[in-house]
Short mmCIF file of C-alpha atoms in Angstrom, two decimals:
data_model
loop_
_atom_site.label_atom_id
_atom_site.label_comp_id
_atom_site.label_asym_id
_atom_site.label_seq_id
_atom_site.Cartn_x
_atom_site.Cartn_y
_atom_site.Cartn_z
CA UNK Z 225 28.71 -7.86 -6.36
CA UNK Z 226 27.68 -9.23 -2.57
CA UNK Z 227 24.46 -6.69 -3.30
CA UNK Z 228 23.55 -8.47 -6.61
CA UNK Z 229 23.95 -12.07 -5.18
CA UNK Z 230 21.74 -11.10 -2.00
CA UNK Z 231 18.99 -9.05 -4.00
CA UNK Z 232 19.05 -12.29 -6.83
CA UNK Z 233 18.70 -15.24 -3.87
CA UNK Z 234 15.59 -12.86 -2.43
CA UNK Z 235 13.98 -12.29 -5.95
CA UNK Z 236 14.98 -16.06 -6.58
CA UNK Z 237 12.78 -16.99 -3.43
CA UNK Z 238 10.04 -14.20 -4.53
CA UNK Z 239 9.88 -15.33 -7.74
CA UNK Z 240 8.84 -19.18 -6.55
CA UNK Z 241 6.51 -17.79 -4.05
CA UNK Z 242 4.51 -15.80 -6.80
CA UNK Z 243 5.07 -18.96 -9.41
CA UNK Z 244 2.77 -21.15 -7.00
CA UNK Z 245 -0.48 -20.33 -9.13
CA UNK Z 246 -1.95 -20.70 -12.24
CA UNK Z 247 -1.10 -17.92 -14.80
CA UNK Z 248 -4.26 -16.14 -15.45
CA UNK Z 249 -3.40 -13.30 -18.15
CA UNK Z 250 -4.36 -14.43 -21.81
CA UNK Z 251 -2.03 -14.46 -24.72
CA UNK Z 252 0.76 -16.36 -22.51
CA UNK Z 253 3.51 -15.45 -21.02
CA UNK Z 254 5.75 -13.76 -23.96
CA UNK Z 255 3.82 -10.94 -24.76
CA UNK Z 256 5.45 -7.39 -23.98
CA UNK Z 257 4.44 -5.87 -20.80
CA UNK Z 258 1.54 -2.99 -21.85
CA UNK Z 259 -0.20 0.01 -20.34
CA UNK Z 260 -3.50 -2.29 -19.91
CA UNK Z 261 -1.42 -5.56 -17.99
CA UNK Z 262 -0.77 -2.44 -15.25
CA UNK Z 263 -4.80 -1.21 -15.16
CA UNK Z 264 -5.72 -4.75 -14.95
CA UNK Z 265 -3.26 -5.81 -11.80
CA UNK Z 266 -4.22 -2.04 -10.62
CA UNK Z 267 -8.26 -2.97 -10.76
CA UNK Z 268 -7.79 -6.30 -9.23
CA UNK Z 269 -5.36 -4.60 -6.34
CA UNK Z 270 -7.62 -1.87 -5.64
CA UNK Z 271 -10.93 -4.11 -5.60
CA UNK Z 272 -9.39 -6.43 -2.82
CA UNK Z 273 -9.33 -9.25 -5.65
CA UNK Z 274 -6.28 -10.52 -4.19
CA UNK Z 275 -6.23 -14.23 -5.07
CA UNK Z 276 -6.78 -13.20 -8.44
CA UNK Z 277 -4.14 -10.86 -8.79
CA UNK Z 278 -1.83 -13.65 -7.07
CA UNK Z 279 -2.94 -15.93 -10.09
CA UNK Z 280 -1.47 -12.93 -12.71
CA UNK Z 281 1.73 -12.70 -11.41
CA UNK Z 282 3.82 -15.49 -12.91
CA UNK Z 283 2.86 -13.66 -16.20
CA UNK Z 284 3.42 -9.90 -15.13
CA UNK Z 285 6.52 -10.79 -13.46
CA UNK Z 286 7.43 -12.52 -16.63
CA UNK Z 287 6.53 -9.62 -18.83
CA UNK Z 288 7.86 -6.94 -16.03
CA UNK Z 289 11.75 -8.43 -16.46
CA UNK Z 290 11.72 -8.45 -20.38
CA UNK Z 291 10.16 -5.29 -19.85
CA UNK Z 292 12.82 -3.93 -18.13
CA UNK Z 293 15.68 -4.36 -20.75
CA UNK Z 294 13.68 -2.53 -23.38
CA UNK Z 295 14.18 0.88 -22.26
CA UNK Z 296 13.08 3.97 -20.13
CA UNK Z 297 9.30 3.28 -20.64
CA UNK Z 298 9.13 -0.44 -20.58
CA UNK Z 299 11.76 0.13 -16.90
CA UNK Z 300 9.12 2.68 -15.52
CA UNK Z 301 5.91 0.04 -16.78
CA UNK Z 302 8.40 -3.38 -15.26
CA UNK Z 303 8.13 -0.95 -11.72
CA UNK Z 304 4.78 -0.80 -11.59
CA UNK Z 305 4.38 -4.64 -11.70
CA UNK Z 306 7.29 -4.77 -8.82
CA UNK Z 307 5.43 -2.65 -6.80
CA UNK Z 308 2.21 -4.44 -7.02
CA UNK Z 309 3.96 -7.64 -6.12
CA UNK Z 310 5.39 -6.51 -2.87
CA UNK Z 311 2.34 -5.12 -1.64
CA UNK Z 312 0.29 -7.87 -2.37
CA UNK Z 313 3.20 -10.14 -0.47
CA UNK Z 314 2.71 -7.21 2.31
CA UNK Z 315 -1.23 -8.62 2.44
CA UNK Z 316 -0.06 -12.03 2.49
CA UNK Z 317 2.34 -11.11 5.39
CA UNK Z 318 5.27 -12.61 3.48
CA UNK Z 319 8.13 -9.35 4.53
CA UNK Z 320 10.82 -10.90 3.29
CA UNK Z 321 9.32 -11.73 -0.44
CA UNK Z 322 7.46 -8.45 -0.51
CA UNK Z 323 11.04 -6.93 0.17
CA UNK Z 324 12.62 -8.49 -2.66
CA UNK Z 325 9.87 -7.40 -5.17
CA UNK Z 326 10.54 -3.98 -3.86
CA UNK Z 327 14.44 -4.26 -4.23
CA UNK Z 328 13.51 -4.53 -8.00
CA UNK Z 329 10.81 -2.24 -8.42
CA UNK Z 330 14.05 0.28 -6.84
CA UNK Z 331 16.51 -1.42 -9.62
CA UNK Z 332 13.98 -1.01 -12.55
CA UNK Z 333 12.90 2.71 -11.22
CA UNK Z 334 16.72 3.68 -11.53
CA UNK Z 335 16.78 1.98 -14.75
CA UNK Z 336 13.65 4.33 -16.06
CA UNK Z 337 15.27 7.55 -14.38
CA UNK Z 338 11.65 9.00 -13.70
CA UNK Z 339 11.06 10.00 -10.67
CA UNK Z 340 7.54 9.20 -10.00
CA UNK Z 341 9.16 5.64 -10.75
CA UNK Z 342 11.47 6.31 -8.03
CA UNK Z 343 8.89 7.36 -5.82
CA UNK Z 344 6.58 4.50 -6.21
CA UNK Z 345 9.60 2.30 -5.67
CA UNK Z 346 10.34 4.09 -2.32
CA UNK Z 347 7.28 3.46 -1.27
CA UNK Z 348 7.19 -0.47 -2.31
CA UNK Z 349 10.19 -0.44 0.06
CA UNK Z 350 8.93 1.15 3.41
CA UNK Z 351 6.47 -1.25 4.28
CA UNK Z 352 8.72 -4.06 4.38
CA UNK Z 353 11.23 -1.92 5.94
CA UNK Z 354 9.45 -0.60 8.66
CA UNK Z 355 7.54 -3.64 9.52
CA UNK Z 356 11.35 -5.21 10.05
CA UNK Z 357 12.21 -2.35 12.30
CA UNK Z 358 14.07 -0.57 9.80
CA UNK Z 359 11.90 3.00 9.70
CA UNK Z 360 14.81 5.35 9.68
CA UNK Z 361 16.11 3.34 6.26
CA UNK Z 362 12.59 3.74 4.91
CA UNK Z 363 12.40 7.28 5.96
CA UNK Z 364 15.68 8.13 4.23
CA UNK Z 365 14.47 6.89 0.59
CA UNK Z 366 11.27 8.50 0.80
CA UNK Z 367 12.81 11.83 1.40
CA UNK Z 368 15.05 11.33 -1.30
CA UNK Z 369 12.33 10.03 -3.55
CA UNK Z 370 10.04 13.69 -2.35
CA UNK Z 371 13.09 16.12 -3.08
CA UNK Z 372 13.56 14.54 -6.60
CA UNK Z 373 9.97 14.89 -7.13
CA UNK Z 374 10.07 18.59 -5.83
CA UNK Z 375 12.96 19.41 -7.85
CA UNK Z 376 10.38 20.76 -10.69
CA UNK Z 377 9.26 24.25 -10.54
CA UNK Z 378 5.80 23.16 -12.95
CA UNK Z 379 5.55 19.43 -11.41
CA UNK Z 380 2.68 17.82 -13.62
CA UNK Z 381 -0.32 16.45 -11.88
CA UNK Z 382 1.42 13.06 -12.11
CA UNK Z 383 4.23 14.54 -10.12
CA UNK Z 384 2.19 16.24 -7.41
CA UNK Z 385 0.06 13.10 -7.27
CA UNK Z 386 3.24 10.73 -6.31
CA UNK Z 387 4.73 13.64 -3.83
CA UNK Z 388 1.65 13.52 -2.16
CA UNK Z 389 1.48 9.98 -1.83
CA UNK Z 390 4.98 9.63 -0.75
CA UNK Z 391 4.83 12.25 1.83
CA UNK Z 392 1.81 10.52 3.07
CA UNK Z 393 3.94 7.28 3.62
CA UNK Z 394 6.77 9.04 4.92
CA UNK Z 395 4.71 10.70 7.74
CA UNK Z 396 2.92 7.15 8.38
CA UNK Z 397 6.49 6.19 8.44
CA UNK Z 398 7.74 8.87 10.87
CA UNK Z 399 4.71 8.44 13.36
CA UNK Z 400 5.82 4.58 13.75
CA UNK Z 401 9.68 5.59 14.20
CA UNK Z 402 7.93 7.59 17.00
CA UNK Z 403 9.32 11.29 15.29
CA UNK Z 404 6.40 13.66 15.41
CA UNK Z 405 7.63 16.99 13.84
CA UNK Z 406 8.78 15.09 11.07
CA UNK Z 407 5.33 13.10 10.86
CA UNK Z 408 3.35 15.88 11.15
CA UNK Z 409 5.73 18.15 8.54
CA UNK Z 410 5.41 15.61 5.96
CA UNK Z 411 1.79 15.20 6.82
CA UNK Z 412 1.07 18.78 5.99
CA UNK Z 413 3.59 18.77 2.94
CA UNK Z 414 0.90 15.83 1.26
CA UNK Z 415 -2.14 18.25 1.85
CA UNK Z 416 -0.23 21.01 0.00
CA UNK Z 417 0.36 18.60 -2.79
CA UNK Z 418 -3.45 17.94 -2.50
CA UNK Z 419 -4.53 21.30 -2.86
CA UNK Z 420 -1.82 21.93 -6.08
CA UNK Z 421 -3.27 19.08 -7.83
CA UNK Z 422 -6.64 19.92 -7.36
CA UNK Z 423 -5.56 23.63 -8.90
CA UNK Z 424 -3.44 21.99 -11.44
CA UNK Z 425 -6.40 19.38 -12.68
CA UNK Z 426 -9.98 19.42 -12.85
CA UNK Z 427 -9.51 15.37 -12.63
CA UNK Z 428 -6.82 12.93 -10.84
CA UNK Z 429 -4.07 11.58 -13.18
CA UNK Z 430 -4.71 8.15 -14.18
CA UNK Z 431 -3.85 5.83 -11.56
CA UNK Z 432 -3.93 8.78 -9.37
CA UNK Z 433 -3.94 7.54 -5.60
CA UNK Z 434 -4.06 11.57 -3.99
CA UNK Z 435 -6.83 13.53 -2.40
CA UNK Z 436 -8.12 15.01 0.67
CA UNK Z 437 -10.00 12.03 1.71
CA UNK Z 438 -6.62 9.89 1.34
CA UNK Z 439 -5.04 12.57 3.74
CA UNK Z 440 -7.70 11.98 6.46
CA UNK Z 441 -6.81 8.20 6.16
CA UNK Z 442 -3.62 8.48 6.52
CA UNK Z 443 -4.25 10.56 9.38
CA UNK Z 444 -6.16 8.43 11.52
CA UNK Z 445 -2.82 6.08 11.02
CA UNK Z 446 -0.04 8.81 12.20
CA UNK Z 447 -1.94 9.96 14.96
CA UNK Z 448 -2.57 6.31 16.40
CA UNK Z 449 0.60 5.64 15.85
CA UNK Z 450 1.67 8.86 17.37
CA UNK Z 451 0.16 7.88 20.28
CA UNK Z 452 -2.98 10.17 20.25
CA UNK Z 453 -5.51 8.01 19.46
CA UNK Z 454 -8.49 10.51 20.90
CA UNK Z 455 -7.13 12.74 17.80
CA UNK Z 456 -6.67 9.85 15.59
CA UNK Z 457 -10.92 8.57 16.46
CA UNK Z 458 -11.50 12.44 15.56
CA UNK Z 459 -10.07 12.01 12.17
CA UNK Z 460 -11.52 9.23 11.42
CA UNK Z 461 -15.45 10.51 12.53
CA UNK Z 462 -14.89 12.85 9.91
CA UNK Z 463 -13.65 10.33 7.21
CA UNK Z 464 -16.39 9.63 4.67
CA UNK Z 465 -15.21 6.53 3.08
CA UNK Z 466 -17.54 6.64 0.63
CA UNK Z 467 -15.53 9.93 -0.56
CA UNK Z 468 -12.37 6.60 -0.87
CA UNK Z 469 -12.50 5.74 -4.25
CA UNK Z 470 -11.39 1.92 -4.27
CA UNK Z 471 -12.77 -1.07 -1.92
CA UNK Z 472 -9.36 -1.22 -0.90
CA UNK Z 473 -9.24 2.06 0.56
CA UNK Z 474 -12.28 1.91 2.16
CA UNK Z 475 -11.28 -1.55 4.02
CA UNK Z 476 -8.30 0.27 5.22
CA UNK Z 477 -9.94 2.80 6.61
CA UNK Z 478 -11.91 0.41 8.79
CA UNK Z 479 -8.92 -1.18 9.65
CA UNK Z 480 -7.01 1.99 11.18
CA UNK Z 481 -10.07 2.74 12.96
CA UNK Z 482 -10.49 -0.25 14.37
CA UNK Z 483 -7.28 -0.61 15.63
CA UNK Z 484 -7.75 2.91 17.24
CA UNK Z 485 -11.14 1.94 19.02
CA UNK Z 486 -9.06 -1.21 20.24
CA UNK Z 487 -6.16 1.23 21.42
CA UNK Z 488 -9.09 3.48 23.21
CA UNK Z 489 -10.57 0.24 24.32
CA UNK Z 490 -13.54 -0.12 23.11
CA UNK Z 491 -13.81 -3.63 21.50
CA UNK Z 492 -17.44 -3.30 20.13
CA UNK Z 493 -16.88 -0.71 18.14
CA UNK Z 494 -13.73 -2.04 17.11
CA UNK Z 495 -15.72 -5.17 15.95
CA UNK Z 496 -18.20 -3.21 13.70
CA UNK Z 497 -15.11 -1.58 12.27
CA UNK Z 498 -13.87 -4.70 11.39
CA UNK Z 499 -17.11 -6.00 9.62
CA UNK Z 500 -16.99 -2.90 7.52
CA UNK Z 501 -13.91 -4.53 6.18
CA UNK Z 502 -15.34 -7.48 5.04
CA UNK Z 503 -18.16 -5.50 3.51
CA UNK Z 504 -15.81 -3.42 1.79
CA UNK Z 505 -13.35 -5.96 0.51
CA UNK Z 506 -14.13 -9.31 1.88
CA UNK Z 507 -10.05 -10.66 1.12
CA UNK Z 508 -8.95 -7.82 3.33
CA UNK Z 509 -10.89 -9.62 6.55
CA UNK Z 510 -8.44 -12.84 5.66
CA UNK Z 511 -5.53 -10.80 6.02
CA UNK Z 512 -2.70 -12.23 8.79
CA UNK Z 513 -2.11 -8.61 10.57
CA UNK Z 514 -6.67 -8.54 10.09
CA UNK Z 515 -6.69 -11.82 11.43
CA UNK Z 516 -5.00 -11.18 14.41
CA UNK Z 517 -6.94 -7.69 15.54
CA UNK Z 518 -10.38 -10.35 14.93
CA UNK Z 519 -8.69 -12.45 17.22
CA UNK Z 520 -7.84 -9.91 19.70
CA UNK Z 521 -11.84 -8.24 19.78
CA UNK Z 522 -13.24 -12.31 19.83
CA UNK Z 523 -10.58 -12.81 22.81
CA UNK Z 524 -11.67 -9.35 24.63
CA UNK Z 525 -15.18 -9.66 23.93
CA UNK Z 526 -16.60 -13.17 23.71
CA UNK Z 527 -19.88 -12.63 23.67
CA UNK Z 528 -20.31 -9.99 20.99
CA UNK Z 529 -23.13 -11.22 18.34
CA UNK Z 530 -21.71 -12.86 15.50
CA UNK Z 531 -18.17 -12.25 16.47
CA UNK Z 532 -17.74 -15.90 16.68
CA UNK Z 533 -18.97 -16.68 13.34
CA UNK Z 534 -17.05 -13.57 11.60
CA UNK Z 535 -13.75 -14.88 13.24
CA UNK Z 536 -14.59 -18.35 11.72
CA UNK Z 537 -15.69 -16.98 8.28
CA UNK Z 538 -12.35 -14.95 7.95
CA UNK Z 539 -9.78 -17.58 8.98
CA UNK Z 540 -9.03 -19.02 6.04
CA UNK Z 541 -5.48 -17.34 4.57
CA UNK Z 542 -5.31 -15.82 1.23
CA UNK Z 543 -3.44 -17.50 -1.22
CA UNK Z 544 -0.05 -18.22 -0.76
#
C-alpha cells in the first residue's frame, strides 16, 4: 500500500508537469490509445521535436491510462507512451518526474506480461536511476528484463531487437557503476543480438532501435565512462553517424564524443562536436546536461569562433 501511495504522489506530480501545455493530438482527449498515437510521439522523439512532443502528452498520457485497463495489448501500447514520457523528462532534466513515468511504464509492462514491454520499461527506469546514484538497482532490472527476453529458443526479431537494446543500456549502465567485465559482457551480448537479427530479418522490426552502428555509440559511452577515453575517441572515429538512423541518434553521438574530447582535453574539438548537435537536432543543444558541457568548452576556451554566440543561441530551456 506505502508503494502505491508513493508511486501515485510521483505520477500525481508527473502528471501536472506534462499537463503544462497545450494538447496537440486531434480528435481530443477520449479517443483509445492506437498503434499510430505511438509512431507519431516515436517520430517527434526521434527527430529531436521535443517541444512538440511535450505539447502531445496531456493527450497520450490520457489515452495511455484508459489504455491500460483494456487489456494485454492496450497495457503493452499505455508502456510505450510511459516510456516516451520519462525520457523526454530525462531531456528536460526533470529525474524525479521522468522516474515516475517510468514507475508506470514498469506497472503497465507487468500488466501486458510481454516481455519486450518489460524490457522497454527497464530501460525507462535506468536513466533516472542511475543519474540518482542508484546503478546497481538499474542494473538488477535490466538483467532481469534480458533473461526474460532470452528465455525463447526462436526469439522474433522484435525480441532480439529489445535484448539488444537492453544489453546496450545495461553495459552503459555497468561502465558508470564503474564494473567493467560486466560492461564489457553485456556489451558483447548486444552485438550478438545484432548479428541474430540481421540473420533473422532482411529489415529492422518496426520501431526497431538495434544495429551495429547503435553498438559503436554506445561504445564510445562505456568506454568514457570506463575510464578509457583514448579507446572510447577510437570508437567514435569509426562511427559514421550518417549510418544512425534518427536526428536523435546522431546528436547523441556528438554528444558522447564531445564529452570524450573534453575528458582528453581538447576543447576545440569538443566544440565542433557540440555544433554537430545542433545541426543534427537543434532541441538537443538546449538540453540542461548539453548546456552545461557548452558552458564548460566557452569557460575553457574563450576565444573559440562563434563559441560565444552558440552558447547564447542554445540557452534558452526546452519546454517545461
Amino acid at each position: 500500500m506505502e508503494r502505491r501511495t508513493v508511486l501515485g504522489a510521483g505520477l500525481g506530480a508527473a502528471m501536472v508537469w506534462a499537463s503544462a501545455t497545450t494538447p496537440a493530438l486531434a480528435d481530443g482527449p477520449s479517443r483509445r490509445l492506437e498503434d499510430q498515437d505511438l509512431a507519431a510521439a516515436r517520430a517527434l522523439f526521434t527527430a529531436g521535436e521535443y517541444d512538440r512532443l511535450h505539447q502531445a502528452l496531456p493527450v497520450l498520457l490520457t489515452r495511455a491510462r484508459d489504455s491500460e485497463a483494456t487489456g494485454p495489448a492496450g497495457a503493452s501500447r499505455a508502456v510505450g507512451v510511459w516510456a516516451f514520457a520519462s525520457q523526454l523528462a530525462v531531456k528536460n532534466g526533470a529525474l524525479e518526474t521522468a522516474a515516475a513515468f517510468a514507475a508506470q511504464a514498469g506497472e503497465a509492462a507487468r500488466r501486458s506480461g510481454r516481455p519486450v514491454a518489460l524490457a522497454a520499461a527497464a530501460r525507462a527506469a535506468a536513466t533516472p536511476l542511475r543519474r540518482t546514484g542508484r546503478a546497481g538497482h538499474a542494473l538488477r532490472l535490466l538483467e532481469e528484463a534480458y533473461d526474460q527476453l532470452g528465455a525463447a529458443v526462436r526469439p522474433s526479431p522484435g525480441a532480439l531487437n529489445a535484448s539488444g537494446m537492453v544489453a546496450l543500456t545495461a553495459a552503459y549502465t555497468a561502465a558508470q557503476a564503474h564494473l567493467p567485465s560486466a560492461a564489457e559482457e553485456f556489451a558483447a551480448w548486444a552485438e550478438e543480438s545484432t548479428e541474430r537479427l540481421a540473420r533473422a530479418s532482411s529489415r529492422s522490426p518496426a520501431g526497431g532501435e538495434l544495429s551495429a552502428a547503435q553498438c559503436t555509440l554506445y561504445r564510445v559511452g562505456i568506454h568514457r565512462e570506463l575510464g578509457d577515453v583514448d579507446k572510447a575517441l577510437a570508437y567514435a572515429a569509426h562511427l559514421d553517424p550518417d549510418a544512425l538512423p534518427t536526428a536523435e541518434r546522431r546528436a547523441r553521438a556528438a554528444t558522447d564524443t564531445a564529452r570524450a574530447w573534453l575528458a582528453a582535453g581538447n576543447v576545440p574539438a569538443a566544440f565542433e562536436q557540440l555544433q554537430r548537435v545542433e545541426r543534427a537536432a537543434p532541441q538537443e543543444a538546449r538540453r540542461p546536461s548539453v548546456r552545461a558541457l557548452t558552458a564548460q568548452v566557452a569557460a575553457g576556451r574563450p576565444d573559440l569562433p562563434g563559441v560565444t554566440a552558440f552558447a547564447r543561441r542554445t540557452a534558452a530551456p526546452l519546454s517545461a
